[in-house]
Structures are given as C-alpha cells and as structure tokens.
Coordinates of C-alpha atoms and ligand atoms in Angstrom, one line a residue:
Chain A
M140 CA 67.5 25.4 15.2
D141 CA 70.6 27.0 13.3
V142 CA 70.1 29.7 11.0
L143 CA 72.9 28.4 8.8
T144 CA 73.7 24.2 7.8
V145 CA 76.6 24.2 5.5
T146 CA 77.2 20.5 5.1
A147 CA 80.1 19.2 2.9
L148 CA 80.4 21.9 0.3
C149 CA 82.7 21.3 -2.4
K150 CA 83.4 23.6 -5.3
R151 CA 86.1 23.2 -8.1
F152 CA 87.0 25.6 -10.9
G153 CA 88.4 23.3 -13.7
S154 CA 91.5 22.1 -11.9
V155 CA 91.4 24.4 -9.0
V156 CA 89.6 22.7 -6.3
A157 CA 88.6 25.8 -4.2
V158 CA 86.0 24.7 -1.4
D159 CA 86.9 20.8 -0.3
G160 CA 84.4 19.6 1.9
V161 CA 83.3 22.6 4.6
S162 CA 81.0 22.0 6.8
F163 CA 80.0 24.5 9.4
T164 CA 76.5 25.8 11.3
V165 CA 75.6 29.5 12.5
G166 CA 73.2 29.5 15.3
A167 CA 71.1 32.7 16.1
G168 CA 73.0 35.4 17.6
E169 CA 76.3 33.8 16.8
V170 CA 79.0 35.5 15.2
V171 CA 81.3 33.1 12.8
G172 CA 84.2 33.7 11.3
L173 CA 85.8 32.4 7.9
L174 CA 89.7 33.0 8.8
G175 CA 92.4 32.1 6.2
P176 CA 95.0 33.2 3.4
N177 CA 94.4 34.4 0.1
G178 CA 92.7 32.0 -2.2
A179 CA 91.9 29.5 0.7
G180 CA 87.8 29.2 -0.7
K181 CA 86.4 32.0 2.1
T182 CA 84.4 33.9 -0.9
T183 CA 83.7 31.1 -2.6
T184 CA 81.9 29.3 0.3
L185 CA 80.4 32.2 1.2
H186 CA 78.8 32.7 -2.5
M187 CA 77.8 29.3 -2.5
V188 CA 75.9 29.8 0.5
L189 CA 73.8 32.6 -0.9
G190 CA 73.3 30.8 -4.1
L191 CA 75.3 33.0 -6.4
T192 CA 77.7 29.8 -6.9
R193 CA 76.3 26.2 -7.1
P194 CA 78.2 23.6 -5.1
D195 CA 79.6 20.5 -6.9
S196 CA 78.4 18.9 -4.0
G197 CA 77.1 19.4 -0.7
T198 CA 74.4 21.4 0.8
V199 CA 73.5 24.8 2.4
E200 CA 70.5 25.2 4.4
M201 CA 69.3 28.5 5.3
F202 CA 66.1 29.2 8.0
G203 CA 65.3 25.3 7.0
H204 CA 65.2 26.1 3.3
D205 CA 67.3 24.4 1.2
M206 CA 69.3 27.0 -1.2
A207 CA 69.1 24.8 -4.0
R208 CA 65.4 24.8 -4.4
D209 CA 64.3 27.2 -1.8
R210 CA 66.7 30.6 -2.8
S211 CA 64.1 33.4 -2.7
R212 CA 62.6 32.4 0.7
A213 CA 65.7 32.2 2.1
L214 CA 67.6 35.4 0.7
A215 CA 64.4 37.8 2.0
R216 CA 66.0 37.0 5.6
A217 CA 69.4 37.0 5.0
N218 CA 71.8 40.0 3.3
F219 CA 75.0 40.5 2.2
A220 CA 78.0 43.0 2.3
A221 CA 81.8 42.8 0.7
S222 CA 84.2 45.6 0.2
Y223 CA 84.2 44.7 -3.4
L224 CA 80.6 45.2 -4.3
H225 CA 79.6 48.5 -5.2
L226 CA 75.9 50.2 -5.9
P227 CA 74.5 51.9 -8.9
A228 CA 76.7 54.4 -9.1
V229 CA 74.6 57.9 -10.3
L230 CA 72.1 56.8 -7.6
R231 CA 72.1 59.0 -4.6
V232 CA 72.2 57.3 -1.4
G233 CA 68.7 57.5 -0.3
E234 CA 67.3 56.2 -3.7
I235 CA 69.5 53.1 -3.5
L236 CA 68.2 52.4 0.0
D237 CA 64.5 53.3 -1.1
V238 CA 65.1 50.7 -3.9
Y239 CA 66.3 47.9 -1.8
A240 CA 63.9 48.5 0.5
H241 CA 61.6 47.5 -2.1
L242 CA 63.9 44.9 -3.4
Y243 CA 63.3 43.1 -0.1
G244 CA 59.7 43.6 0.1
L245 CA 59.7 45.4 3.5
R246 CA 56.3 47.0 4.7
R247 CA 57.1 50.4 5.1
P248 CA 60.4 51.7 3.2
A249 CA 60.5 55.2 3.8
A250 CA 60.6 54.6 8.1
R251 CA 63.2 51.9 7.7
V252 CA 65.2 53.8 5.2
A253 CA 64.8 56.7 7.6
E254 CA 66.7 54.5 10.1
M255 CA 69.5 53.2 8.3
V256 CA 70.4 56.8 7.6
E257 CA 70.1 57.4 11.2
M258 CA 72.0 54.3 12.1
L259 CA 74.8 54.9 9.8
D260 CA 75.2 58.4 10.4
L261 CA 74.2 58.5 6.5
G262 CA 72.2 62.2 7.1
P263 CA 74.3 64.4 5.1
L264 CA 75.4 62.1 2.5
R265 CA 71.8 61.4 2.0
R266 CA 71.4 63.1 -1.5
Q267 CA 74.8 62.3 -3.0
Q268 CA 75.4 59.9 -6.0
F269 CA 76.9 57.1 -4.7
S270 CA 79.9 57.3 -6.9
R271 CA 80.9 60.9 -5.7
L272 CA 81.4 59.0 -2.1
S273 CA 84.8 58.1 -0.6
S274 CA 85.3 54.4 -0.5
G275 CA 84.8 54.4 3.4
Q276 CA 81.6 56.3 3.1
Q277 CA 80.3 53.6 0.5
T278 CA 81.1 50.9 2.5
R279 CA 78.9 52.8 5.2
V280 CA 76.0 52.8 2.5
L281 CA 76.5 48.8 1.8
L282 CA 76.3 48.1 5.5
A283 CA 73.4 50.3 5.3
K284 CA 71.8 48.1 2.3
A285 CA 72.6 44.8 3.9
L286 CA 70.8 46.1 7.4
L287 CA 67.7 47.3 5.6
N288 CA 65.5 43.7 6.0
D289 CA 66.7 43.1 9.9
P290 CA 68.3 40.2 8.3
G291 CA 68.5 37.1 10.3
L292 CA 71.7 36.3 8.7
L293 CA 74.1 38.7 7.7
V294 CA 77.0 37.2 5.8
L295 CA 80.2 39.9 5.3
D296 CA 83.0 39.5 3.1
E297 CA 85.8 41.8 4.5
P298 CA 83.5 44.4 5.3
T299 CA 85.7 46.7 7.2
A300 CA 88.6 46.8 4.6
N301 CA 87.8 50.3 3.6
L302 CA 87.0 52.0 6.9
D303 CA 89.3 54.3 8.9
P304 CA 89.9 52.7 12.5
D305 CA 87.4 55.1 14.1
A306 CA 84.7 54.1 11.9
A307 CA 85.4 50.3 11.9
D308 CA 85.5 50.1 15.5
R309 CA 82.2 51.9 15.5
I310 CA 80.8 49.6 12.5
R311 CA 82.0 46.6 14.8
G312 CA 80.5 48.2 17.7
L313 CA 76.9 48.3 16.4
L314 CA 77.2 44.7 14.6
V315 CA 78.2 42.8 18.0
E316 CA 75.8 45.1 19.8
Q317 CA 72.4 44.0 17.3
A318 CA 74.0 40.5 17.3
V319 CA 73.5 40.1 21.1
T320 CA 70.2 42.3 21.1
S321 CA 68.3 40.9 17.8
G322 CA 69.8 37.5 17.6
R323 CA 71.3 37.9 14.3
A324 CA 73.8 35.4 12.8
M325 CA 76.8 36.6 11.4
L326 CA 79.1 34.7 8.9
I327 CA 82.1 37.2 8.2
T328 CA 85.4 37.0 6.7
S329 CA 88.5 39.0 7.7
H330 CA 92.1 39.6 7.4
N331 CA 91.6 42.0 10.4
M332 CA 92.6 39.7 13.3
R333 CA 91.8 42.3 15.9
E334 CA 88.4 42.7 14.0
V335 CA 87.8 38.8 14.3
E336 CA 89.0 38.5 17.8
R337 CA 86.9 41.4 18.8
M338 CA 83.4 40.2 17.1
C339 CA 83.6 36.2 16.3
D340 CA 81.9 33.4 19.0
R341 CA 83.6 30.9 16.4
V342 CA 86.5 31.1 13.9
H343 CA 87.2 28.4 11.1
F344 CA 90.8 28.4 10.0
V345 CA 90.5 27.7 5.9
S346 CA 93.4 26.8 4.5
G347 CA 93.3 25.0 1.1
G348 CA 89.8 24.5 0.7
R349 CA 89.4 23.0 4.4
I350 CA 88.5 23.8 7.5
V351 CA 91.4 22.9 9.8
A352 CA 91.1 24.6 13.1
T353 CA 88.0 25.5 14.7
G354 CA 87.6 27.4 18.0
S355 CA 87.1 30.9 19.9
A356 CA 90.1 33.4 19.4
V357 CA 90.9 32.3 23.2
E358 CA 90.9 28.7 22.5
L359 CA 92.9 28.6 19.3
A360 CA 95.7 30.7 20.7
G361 CA 95.7 28.5 23.4
A362 CA 95.5 25.1 20.8
Y363 CA 98.8 26.3 19.6
G364 CA 100.5 27.6 22.5
V365 CA 100.7 31.3 21.1
D366 CA 99.4 35.0 22.5
D367 CA 96.8 36.0 19.9
L368 CA 95.1 34.9 16.5
E369 CA 97.7 36.6 14.4
A370 CA 100.3 34.3 15.9
V371 CA 97.7 31.3 15.3
F372 CA 97.1 32.6 11.9
L373 CA 100.9 32.8 10.8
R374 CA 100.9 29.2 12.1
V375 CA 98.3 28.0 10.2
A376 CA 98.8 29.4 6.9
R377 CA 102.7 28.2 7.1
G378 CA 101.2 24.5 7.7
G379 CA 102.4 24.4 11.5
A380 CA 99.9 22.0 13.7
P381 CA 98.6 22.7 17.3
S382 CA 101.3 22.9 20.0
S383 CA 101.1 19.4 21.7
T384 CA 101.6 20.4 25.4
T385 CA 97.9 21.8 25.2
Chain B
M18 CA 58.1 47.5 -7.7
G19 CA 62.4 48.3 -6.9
I20 CA 63.6 47.7 -10.1
V21 CA 61.4 50.3 -12.1
K22 CA 62.1 52.8 -9.2
R23 CA 66.0 51.8 -9.8
D24 CA 65.3 52.6 -13.5
F25 CA 63.7 55.9 -12.7
Y26 CA 66.4 56.9 -10.9
A27 CA 69.0 56.1 -12.7
L28 CA 67.6 58.0 -15.7
R29 CA 67.3 60.8 -13.5
G30 CA 70.9 60.9 -12.3
N31 CA 72.4 60.4 -15.7
G32 CA 71.2 62.8 -17.9
G33 CA 73.7 61.7 -20.7
R34 CA 71.2 58.5 -21.2
L35 CA 68.4 60.7 -21.8
L36 CA 70.1 62.3 -24.7
E37 CA 71.1 59.1 -26.0
I38 CA 67.8 57.6 -25.9
F39 CA 66.4 60.4 -28.2
F40 CA 69.7 61.2 -30.4
W41 CA 69.7 58.3 -32.5
P42 CA 66.3 58.6 -33.7
V43 CA 66.1 62.0 -33.9
L44 CA 69.2 61.9 -36.3
E45 CA 68.1 59.0 -38.5
L46 CA 64.3 61.2 -38.6
V47 CA 66.1 64.2 -39.8
I48 CA 68.3 62.5 -42.2
W49 CA 66.0 60.5 -43.7
G50 CA 63.1 63.2 -43.9
F51 CA 65.3 65.3 -45.8
V52 CA 66.4 62.4 -48.1
S53 CA 62.6 62.0 -48.8
V54 CA 61.7 65.7 -49.1
F55 CA 65.0 66.1 -51.8
L56 CA 63.7 62.7 -54.1
R57 CA 60.2 64.2 -54.3
A58 CA 61.5 67.7 -55.3
N59 CA 63.3 65.8 -57.8
N60 CA 60.2 64.4 -58.8
V61 CA 61.3 60.6 -58.0
P62 CA 58.0 59.0 -56.9
I63 CA 58.3 58.2 -53.8
A64 CA 56.2 58.6 -50.4
V65 CA 57.5 60.5 -48.0
S66 CA 55.3 58.9 -45.5
M67 CA 56.6 55.3 -46.2
L68 CA 60.1 56.3 -45.3
L69 CA 59.5 58.2 -42.1
G70 CA 57.2 55.7 -40.6
A71 CA 59.3 53.1 -41.6
V72 CA 62.1 55.1 -39.5
L73 CA 59.5 55.5 -36.7
L74 CA 58.9 52.2 -36.5
W75 CA 62.1 50.7 -36.7
Q76 CA 63.5 53.0 -33.8
V77 CA 61.1 50.9 -31.6
V78 CA 62.7 47.9 -31.9
G79 CA 66.5 49.3 -31.1
R80 CA 65.1 51.2 -28.1
A81 CA 63.1 48.1 -26.9
Q82 CA 66.7 46.1 -27.1
G83 CA 69.0 48.6 -26.5
E84 CA 67.3 50.0 -23.3
L85 CA 66.4 46.3 -21.9
A86 CA 70.4 45.7 -22.7
A87 CA 71.5 48.8 -20.9
M88 CA 69.6 48.5 -17.8
F89 CA 71.1 44.9 -17.3
L90 CA 74.4 46.4 -18.2
H91 CA 74.4 49.6 -15.9
D92 CA 74.1 47.0 -12.8
V93 CA 77.3 44.9 -14.4
W94 CA 79.5 48.2 -14.6
S95 CA 78.6 49.3 -11.3
R96 CA 79.1 45.9 -9.5
N97 CA 75.5 46.0 -8.2
L98 CA 74.4 43.2 -9.9
L99 CA 75.5 40.4 -7.2
N100 CA 73.6 43.0 -4.7
V101 CA 70.4 42.2 -6.9
F102 CA 71.0 38.4 -7.2
V103 CA 71.4 38.0 -3.2
S104 CA 67.8 39.9 -2.8
P105 CA 64.7 37.9 -2.8
T106 CA 64.1 39.4 -6.2
S107 CA 64.0 36.4 -8.9
L108 CA 65.0 36.8 -12.6
A109 CA 61.7 37.0 -13.6
E110 CA 60.7 39.9 -11.5
F111 CA 64.1 41.6 -12.5
L112 CA 62.8 41.4 -16.1
T113 CA 59.3 42.5 -15.6
G114 CA 60.5 45.8 -13.8
H115 CA 63.0 46.6 -16.6
V116 CA 60.5 45.8 -19.4
I117 CA 57.7 48.1 -17.4
F118 CA 60.3 51.1 -17.3
G119 CA 61.4 50.2 -20.8
A120 CA 57.8 50.4 -22.1
G121 CA 57.2 53.8 -20.5
L122 CA 60.5 55.0 -22.6
I123 CA 59.6 53.8 -25.7
A124 CA 56.3 55.4 -25.3
L125 CA 58.1 58.7 -25.0
S126 CA 60.6 58.5 -27.4
T127 CA 57.9 57.4 -30.1
A128 CA 55.7 60.7 -29.2
V129 CA 58.5 63.2 -29.3
M130 CA 59.6 61.7 -32.5
S131 CA 55.7 61.6 -34.0
G132 CA 55.7 65.1 -32.9
L133 CA 59.0 66.1 -34.6
A134 CA 58.1 64.2 -38.0
L135 CA 54.7 66.0 -38.3
L136 CA 56.6 69.4 -37.4
L137 CA 59.2 69.1 -39.8
Y138 CA 57.4 66.9 -42.5
G139 CA 54.1 67.2 -42.0
F140 CA 53.6 63.8 -41.4
G141 CA 51.3 62.6 -38.9
I142 CA 51.9 59.0 -37.4
A143 CA 48.2 58.8 -37.5
T144 CA 48.1 58.1 -41.0
I145 CA 49.2 54.5 -40.7
G146 CA 45.7 54.7 -38.6
P147 CA 44.9 51.5 -36.3
A148 CA 47.2 49.2 -37.6
L149 CA 49.2 50.6 -35.7
V150 CA 49.0 49.2 -32.4
P151 CA 49.0 45.4 -33.7
F152 CA 52.7 47.0 -35.6
V153 CA 53.9 48.4 -32.5
T154 CA 53.3 46.0 -30.1
L155 CA 54.9 43.6 -32.8
L156 CA 58.0 45.4 -32.8
V157 CA 58.5 46.0 -29.1
V158 CA 58.1 42.2 -28.3
M159 CA 60.6 41.7 -30.9
G160 CA 63.3 44.4 -29.2
W161 CA 62.4 42.6 -25.9
G162 CA 63.2 39.3 -27.2
L163 CA 66.4 40.5 -28.5
G164 CA 67.4 42.5 -25.2
V165 CA 66.9 39.2 -23.2
V166 CA 68.7 37.6 -25.7
S167 CA 71.7 40.0 -25.6
I168 CA 71.5 39.6 -21.5
A169 CA 71.7 35.9 -21.7
V170 CA 74.9 36.7 -24.2
V171 CA 76.5 38.4 -21.2
I172 CA 75.9 36.5 -18.3
R173 CA 76.7 33.5 -20.3
F174 CA 79.8 34.4 -22.3
G175 CA 81.1 37.2 -19.8
E176 CA 81.2 41.5 -19.9
S177 CA 83.6 41.0 -22.6
T178 CA 80.6 40.0 -25.0
Q179 CA 78.7 42.8 -24.2
S180 CA 79.2 44.6 -27.8
V181 CA 76.3 42.4 -28.8
A182 CA 74.0 44.0 -26.9
W183 CA 75.0 47.4 -28.9
V184 CA 74.7 45.7 -32.2
L185 CA 72.3 42.8 -32.2
S186 CA 69.2 44.5 -33.1
A187 CA 71.1 46.3 -35.9
A188 CA 72.4 43.3 -37.0
F189 CA 68.7 42.5 -37.9
Q190 CA 67.8 45.5 -39.7
P191 CA 68.6 43.9 -43.7
F192 CA 66.4 41.3 -42.8
A193 CA 63.7 43.5 -41.3
A194 CA 62.8 45.0 -44.9
V195 CA 62.4 48.0 -43.3
F196 CA 63.0 50.3 -46.3
Y197 CA 62.5 48.0 -48.9
P198 CA 60.1 45.0 -49.7
V199 CA 61.3 41.2 -48.6
G200 CA 61.1 40.9 -52.6
V201 CA 64.5 42.8 -53.6
L202 CA 66.6 40.6 -51.0
P203 CA 68.9 37.7 -52.7
P204 CA 67.0 33.9 -52.0
V205 CA 69.4 33.2 -48.9
A206 CA 68.2 36.8 -47.1
Q207 CA 64.7 36.5 -48.1
A208 CA 64.6 32.9 -46.2
I209 CA 66.1 34.9 -43.0
A210 CA 63.8 37.6 -43.7
H211 CA 60.7 35.3 -43.3
A212 CA 61.7 34.3 -39.9
V213 CA 62.3 37.8 -38.8
P214 CA 59.0 39.0 -37.3
A215 CA 59.8 42.7 -38.1
S216 CA 59.5 41.8 -42.1
Y217 CA 56.2 41.1 -42.1
V218 CA 55.3 44.5 -40.1
F219 CA 57.0 46.7 -42.3
E220 CA 55.4 45.0 -45.6
G221 CA 52.6 45.7 -43.6
L222 CA 53.2 49.2 -43.4
R223 CA 53.5 48.9 -47.2
G224 CA 50.3 47.6 -47.9
V225 CA 48.7 50.0 -45.3
L226 CA 50.0 53.1 -46.3
D227 CA 49.2 51.8 -50.3
G228 CA 45.7 52.0 -49.1
H229 CA 45.7 48.1 -49.2
G230 CA 44.3 47.6 -45.3
I231 CA 45.6 45.1 -42.6
D232 CA 47.2 42.0 -44.1
W233 CA 46.2 39.9 -40.9
S234 CA 47.6 36.7 -41.8
G235 CA 51.3 38.6 -41.6
V236 CA 50.3 40.2 -38.0
A237 CA 49.6 36.6 -36.8
M238 CA 52.6 35.3 -38.1
A239 CA 54.5 37.9 -36.7
G240 CA 53.0 37.1 -33.5
L241 CA 53.6 33.6 -33.6
L242 CA 57.6 34.5 -34.7
D243 CA 57.6 36.8 -31.5
L244 CA 56.5 34.2 -29.1
L245 CA 58.7 31.8 -30.4
L246 CA 61.9 34.5 -30.1
V247 CA 60.6 35.1 -26.4
A248 CA 60.4 31.7 -25.4
G249 CA 63.3 30.9 -27.1
A250 CA 65.3 34.1 -25.4
L251 CA 63.7 32.9 -21.5
A252 CA 65.1 29.5 -22.0
F253 CA 68.4 31.0 -23.0
V254 CA 69.1 33.3 -20.2
A255 CA 67.4 30.9 -17.8
H256 CA 70.1 28.3 -19.0
A257 CA 73.0 31.3 -19.2
L258 CA 72.2 32.0 -15.8
R259 CA 72.3 28.1 -14.3
H260 CA 75.8 28.1 -16.0
A261 CA 76.6 30.9 -14.6
R262 CA 76.2 30.1 -11.2
R263 CA 77.7 26.4 -11.8
T264 CA 81.3 28.1 -13.4
G265 CA 81.5 30.5 -11.1
R266 CA 81.3 33.5 -13.4
L267 CA 78.2 35.0 -11.9
S268 CA 80.4 35.3 -8.7
K269 CA 83.0 37.1 -10.8
F270 CA 80.4 40.0 -11.9
G271 CA 81.6 41.2 -8.4
E272 CA 84.9 41.9 -9.5
Ligands
ATP624 N1 84.3 32.2 -10.1 C1 85.8 31.5 -10.4 N2 86.6 31.3 -11.8 C2 87.6 30.4 -10.9 N3 88.3 30.1 -9.8 C3 87.8 30.9 -9.1 C4 86.7 31.4 -8.7 N4 86.5 32.0 -7.7 C5 87.6 31.5 -6.9 N5 88.5 31.2 -7.4 C6 89.6 30.1 -7.4 O1 89.4 29.5 -5.8 C7 90.3 29.6 -5.5 C8 89.8 30.3 -3.8 O2 89.1 31.9 -4.1 P1 88.4 32.4 -2.9 O3 88.0 34.1 -3.9 O4 87.3 31.5 -2.6 O5 89.5 32.6 -2.2 P2 89.5 33.9 -0.6 O6 89.9 32.9 0.5 O7 88.2 34.4 -0.5 O8 90.8 34.6 -0.8 P3 91.2 36.1 -0.2 O9 91.9 36.1 1.2 O10 91.9 36.3 -1.5 O11 89.9 37.0 -0.4 C9 91.4 30.5 -5.8 O12 92.3 29.9 -5.8 C10 90.7 31.0 -7.2 O13 91.2 31.9 -8.2
MG625 MG1 87.4 36.6 -0.5

C-alpha cells in the first residue's frame, strides 16, 4: 500500500492558480522529488499534503487516513523540515527535542532524544540556545526534530539549502540509508539537481502548478536527450518538450 | 504535556519575560498604594483595601490574557508555528497546555503581589475572605477568553494585528468598573459594563469589603458571561484556523 496518495489537488490564491491538478503517490521506502522553477507550486503542494493548507479540490491520503478528516492520526507518523522554518529561539537544542518528543507522544522521549543527538552530531550543541546556532547547525536540529518520531513519511522542503557541501553530503547519505533500511518514504523539493539525482527514485517536474514530466533522473535525461537533470530542468523550465528521437 | 514543558523552557531561557510578568503589576501596585496612602493622610475617606484589592485582582485578567497571547506569539515570531501544526497536537491540546502553564504564572505573580501589598501597605489579600476564590476564578477565565480571542485575531487577520493582543484586556478596563462603581458610567457605557464579567466581580469586591457578604447573583451572572465569552472565543479561533488553512495564511506563518 502506498504511504501517500495525492489525487487531483488544486489550489488557487485569488487569481493565482498555484496548483492545478497534481496527482502522485509515494510508496514505502521510496524517495520522490518535486522539481520546478520558483513559484511552480511545490511548497503549496507539500503544505496541502501536510494539512497546513486546505485544497480547493482533490484529496490527500496518508497511511490510509484522509487528511481532511483524520489529520492528527496521519501526522503522528509523518514529519516535516523546511529551510524556512525555525524552532523556538530561546530554547536550548536539548529542550527543543524534548518538547517535540512529547508533542509526538513518544514513549521513551529521553532515550530517543539521545539517539537523535548522536545521529546528527548535536552533542556539543545540546545546551546552546537555538538562536545562537549557525544556520547550518539550525538545519541539523530541524532535521533531528523531523526524525524524532521515526516517521514513515518524511516531507522535506529544500532541506539542505543552508548546509555546507560536507554536511549536506552526510545528511543525504543518512537520509537515503534510512529510507532503505527502515522503509521510510520521503517527499522532497530541492533546487540542487545533484542532490535530487542522488536521492530520488522518481522525480516529478512541476511547472505552472502541473506535473509536466515524470521519471527517474536517468529516464528523464534520456527522454530529453540530455546528459543530466540540470539540463532537463533548463529544457522544461524554458518550455521544451521531450526529444522525439528517444 | 509538551506544550507546558515548552512554555517552561521558554520562560527560563528568557529572563526578560519574567521581569515583564512582574513589572507592570508591581508598578501599578506601588503607584496606587501610595495614592491611597496620600489620600488617607489628607483625610479623604478612602479604603486602602478597595484600591489595592482592585489593583491585585485586575492584574489577574491582564496576565491571563497577555500570557496566553504571548505564548502563542512567541511561536509566530520564532517561525515555529508550522512545526507545531504539522505535529499531531490538536488546537485544543495546544491551548490547554498554554492555559495550564498560564495558571501557574498567575498564581506566582498574584502571590508575589499579595506579599508586596502586605509588606508595603499592610494590606492582606485575605481581607477579601472566601469570596476571593470565585472572584479570581471568574477573572482568570475572562482573561483566558480574551487571550483566545487575541490568538484568533492574529490567525484570522495576520501577524500585523498582533497589537490587539497587547491592548485587548486594557480596552475592557473602563467597563470592568475596577476602581469605581458601574453607576458612575454614562448610560451607554453602563450597558457595555453589564456585559463584561469583571464588572460584577469588582462590584462584588466593593460589597464584600463594605461588609455586605458575597452577592451570589452577581457571581452567577459573571459566570454565565464568562461561559459565553469562552464559547464564543473557541468558536472564533476554530473558524480563524479553518479560514487560515483555506486562504493559505497559515502556511505563510512560516515566512
Ligand atoms: N499563502 C499564499 N497566499 C497567496 N499566494 C501564495 C501562497 N502560497 C503560494 N502562493 C503563490 O502560489 C504560487 C506557488 O507558490 P509555491 O510557494 O508553491 O512555489 P514553489 O514551487 O514552492 O516555489 P519556490 O521554488 O520559489 O519555493 C506562487 O505564485 C505564489 O506566489
Ligand atoms: Mg517553495
């Protein structure tokens, strides 16, 4: 059974059509990427998946729960991190994780927090206030929060935007490994094409609120007759169609 | 209860807020205390206990409302609100957590002020007697009702309306008959005062300090108005959240 099933989502803000009939699924252990130019509707789609924004039409089903009716039960098994979110500024890292361990109703909060500190290398930062951290360090804390409840579905909106290449690489490795070993499903947006190539099993190109192309990075490059995802992106973003020779 | 822990950590991490919690009530207490001492020294027949009792009790409304709103606004300012809303925590649990912590803060600030009133002016809050229990309860609930309204306003109309949170309870003070009887107000204001739960409490306070015993019909009326206020506030905040999800405003609290 799919972890996430999104069907015919539409959302309009005043005269702007942000999302226009988007459908896709994410299965257990699968990493799916949404790619597309600024304003394509990626964040709006993610926020509808998470129940932060209500779709005008269409449905989101997470772990078999309809998000319009059964939000809390679905959200207990999902989590979210985004480059634009922060955590309470005056709280220390350890306190933040403790609070979220409780908000997610974890049974052994202290032990889980310790695991997260270990996993994301937060030991030296544990007693620091969130506002004092560098943005890369803050990103690691946000990811620790997002992994706390060992989510079956992890939604990430430009997760590595603030990380240095070394930290970003290690985080990607960690996330991909966990998707494989724990069967975690992931839904990701990113403007880093190499990140998408490395992480995603399947990519949906979004443009003007619609999915205009779908496939693995290799399949897409093949379909457009180019070398890599970056070239596909440029073709799609500039209105190109797949090359007819392939 | 994760929200309660959060509030506790936030307070510990921000010494300035602790100061804020005590600063205004203590300032009012000191000023009104000396005003009453001065008036008495000039043989104006005035009960120190009336003024000080009123100051002590009114701060309960302001604190209950202000702290509830502040705890919510801290999540807005630190761009943490979306993290809370993608957790399985419901709006009801969220508000309950803040209210539980807020109750602790009110108890603390009232205890400090009562101690100070006794020390500086020899006014023991116990003078009010057992009536204190219904009075404080009615005022706290009114404060929370207004606190929920201020949260709803920010969710419904956006962050730029957050000043409502700072002025809402003060806006009700003239109609709460804190320092004067409802009877001195002009007719229109009297009509408004009769709809404000606190006005019955402060009329009741004066009655008790004059030795008339508790006016239970006033207490009942205030209780009824409190219930209406809280029910209305909860309906408003639920509506505001639905509206914010539909218009995309909730999603913009991340930015
Ligand atoms: N809450 C909102 N209120 C009004 N308009 C919105 C709102 N959220 C998004 N929009 C509009 O909807 C469109 C899609 O925005 P969205 O944030 O989903 O794009 P995106 O694909 O995430 O872009 P980016 O790559 O820049 O993050 C844009 O035109 C944007 O201005
Ligand atoms: Mg976006």
